[in-house]
């Protein structure tokens, strides 16, 4: 098993970010949504940097958790691209309405299951 300080985690984190973007972009219908989704890995990395600074932790040691979050988000949309595109089209056409009035979002249930399955082992691995 890889050590948490291994530089290979940077490669895995980059691949996780690429997988996230590749999975999410097909569901976006306009430029604004695509830009917003593309910023997801960068925003998540900023959260990781903040965590590392506040708790005086190594960024490299927490890259498995960063990667797990991105992989969980990627896996939550697998098989739901059509529904996600339908929802994002509705959202683009109805910018002021709450999301609960829109079409179903089946990937949310998949996310609720996938996030703990990916995140718990990653946190246990780091600690």
XYZ file of C-alpha atoms in Angstrom:
127
model
C 0.000 0.000 0.000
C 1.181 3.517 -0.786
C 2.510 5.615 2.051
C 0.402 8.741 2.695
C 3.454 10.909 1.989
C 4.137 9.316 -1.403
C 4.362 11.782 -4.304
C 2.225 9.351 -6.320
C -0.812 10.740 -4.481
C -0.388 13.953 -6.475
C -0.784 11.952 -9.692
C -3.826 10.150 -8.304
C -5.324 13.496 -7.207
C -4.815 14.928 -10.714
C -6.416 11.835 -12.272
C -9.334 12.107 -9.822
C -9.845 15.757 -10.800
C -9.751 14.843 -14.490
C -12.278 12.041 -13.943
C -14.557 14.443 -12.044
C -14.498 16.988 -14.846
C -14.961 14.320 -17.526
C -17.991 12.885 -15.714
C -19.655 16.199 -14.896
C -19.179 18.231 -18.087
C -21.521 16.167 -20.309
C -24.419 17.000 -17.988
C -23.915 20.747 -18.178
C -25.882 22.666 -20.790
C -24.345 26.135 -20.854
C -20.973 27.797 -20.459
C -21.691 29.098 -16.955
C -22.511 25.603 -15.658
C -19.408 24.139 -17.313
C -17.155 26.754 -15.726
C -18.786 26.218 -12.321
C -18.313 22.437 -12.483
C -14.751 22.770 -13.747
C -13.890 24.817 -10.662
C -15.008 21.972 -8.344
C -11.598 20.273 -8.008
C -9.843 23.616 -7.489
C -12.338 24.693 -4.819
C -12.006 21.326 -3.075
C -8.223 21.709 -3.163
C -8.515 25.173 -1.591
C -10.555 23.614 1.219
C -7.781 21.034 1.650
C -5.144 23.791 1.795
C -7.181 25.643 4.400
C -7.568 22.491 6.468
C -3.839 21.796 6.241
C -2.981 25.352 7.306
C -5.416 25.506 10.225
C -4.502 22.103 11.657
C -0.807 22.214 10.684
C -1.131 19.052 8.582
C 0.711 18.029 5.420
C -1.265 18.544 2.219
C 0.249 15.411 0.693
C -0.942 13.253 3.578
C -4.557 14.349 3.011
C -4.568 13.888 -0.768
C -6.257 10.463 -0.404
C -9.265 12.189 1.176
C -9.280 14.852 -1.562
C -9.210 12.121 -4.191
C -11.952 10.159 -2.423
C -14.281 13.167 -2.450
C -13.729 13.726 -6.173
C -14.142 10.028 -6.988
C -17.360 9.885 -4.946
C -18.755 12.872 -6.848
C -17.728 11.246 -10.113
C -19.349 7.924 -9.227
C -22.579 9.605 -8.126
C -23.438 10.643 -11.682
C -22.500 7.382 -13.394
C -25.604 6.181 -15.172
C -27.499 9.413 -14.535
C -26.161 11.700 -17.281
C -29.512 11.992 -19.045
C -31.332 12.891 -15.807
C -28.579 15.324 -14.860
C -28.763 17.006 -18.253
C -32.555 17.268 -17.963
C -32.211 18.840 -14.525
C -29.488 21.265 -15.626
C -31.575 22.296 -18.657
C -34.521 22.983 -16.348
C -32.232 24.894 -13.991
C -30.867 27.063 -16.814
C -34.414 27.868 -17.954
C -35.684 28.584 -14.391
C -32.860 30.416 -12.590
C -34.950 31.787 -9.725
C -36.907 28.679 -8.816
C -35.825 26.322 -6.021
C -34.284 23.023 -7.120
C -37.043 21.074 -5.366
C -39.541 22.223 -8.025
C -37.438 20.762 -10.842
C -37.223 17.261 -12.238
C -36.021 14.366 -10.097
C -32.342 14.132 -9.183
C -31.663 10.378 -8.850
C -27.924 10.876 -8.472
C -28.419 12.425 -5.018
C -29.319 9.048 -3.491
C -26.338 7.487 -5.231
C -24.153 10.269 -3.773
C -25.463 9.689 -0.239
C -24.352 6.064 -0.511
C -21.141 6.624 -2.474
C -19.644 9.428 -0.389
C -19.365 7.439 2.870
C -18.186 4.337 0.984
C -15.307 6.349 -0.509
C -14.643 8.813 2.293
C -14.576 6.570 5.396
C -11.802 4.276 4.094
C -9.811 7.305 2.946
C -10.009 8.969 6.361
C -9.125 5.697 8.093
C -6.174 5.276 5.719
C -4.883 8.767 6.494
C -5.309 8.367 10.244
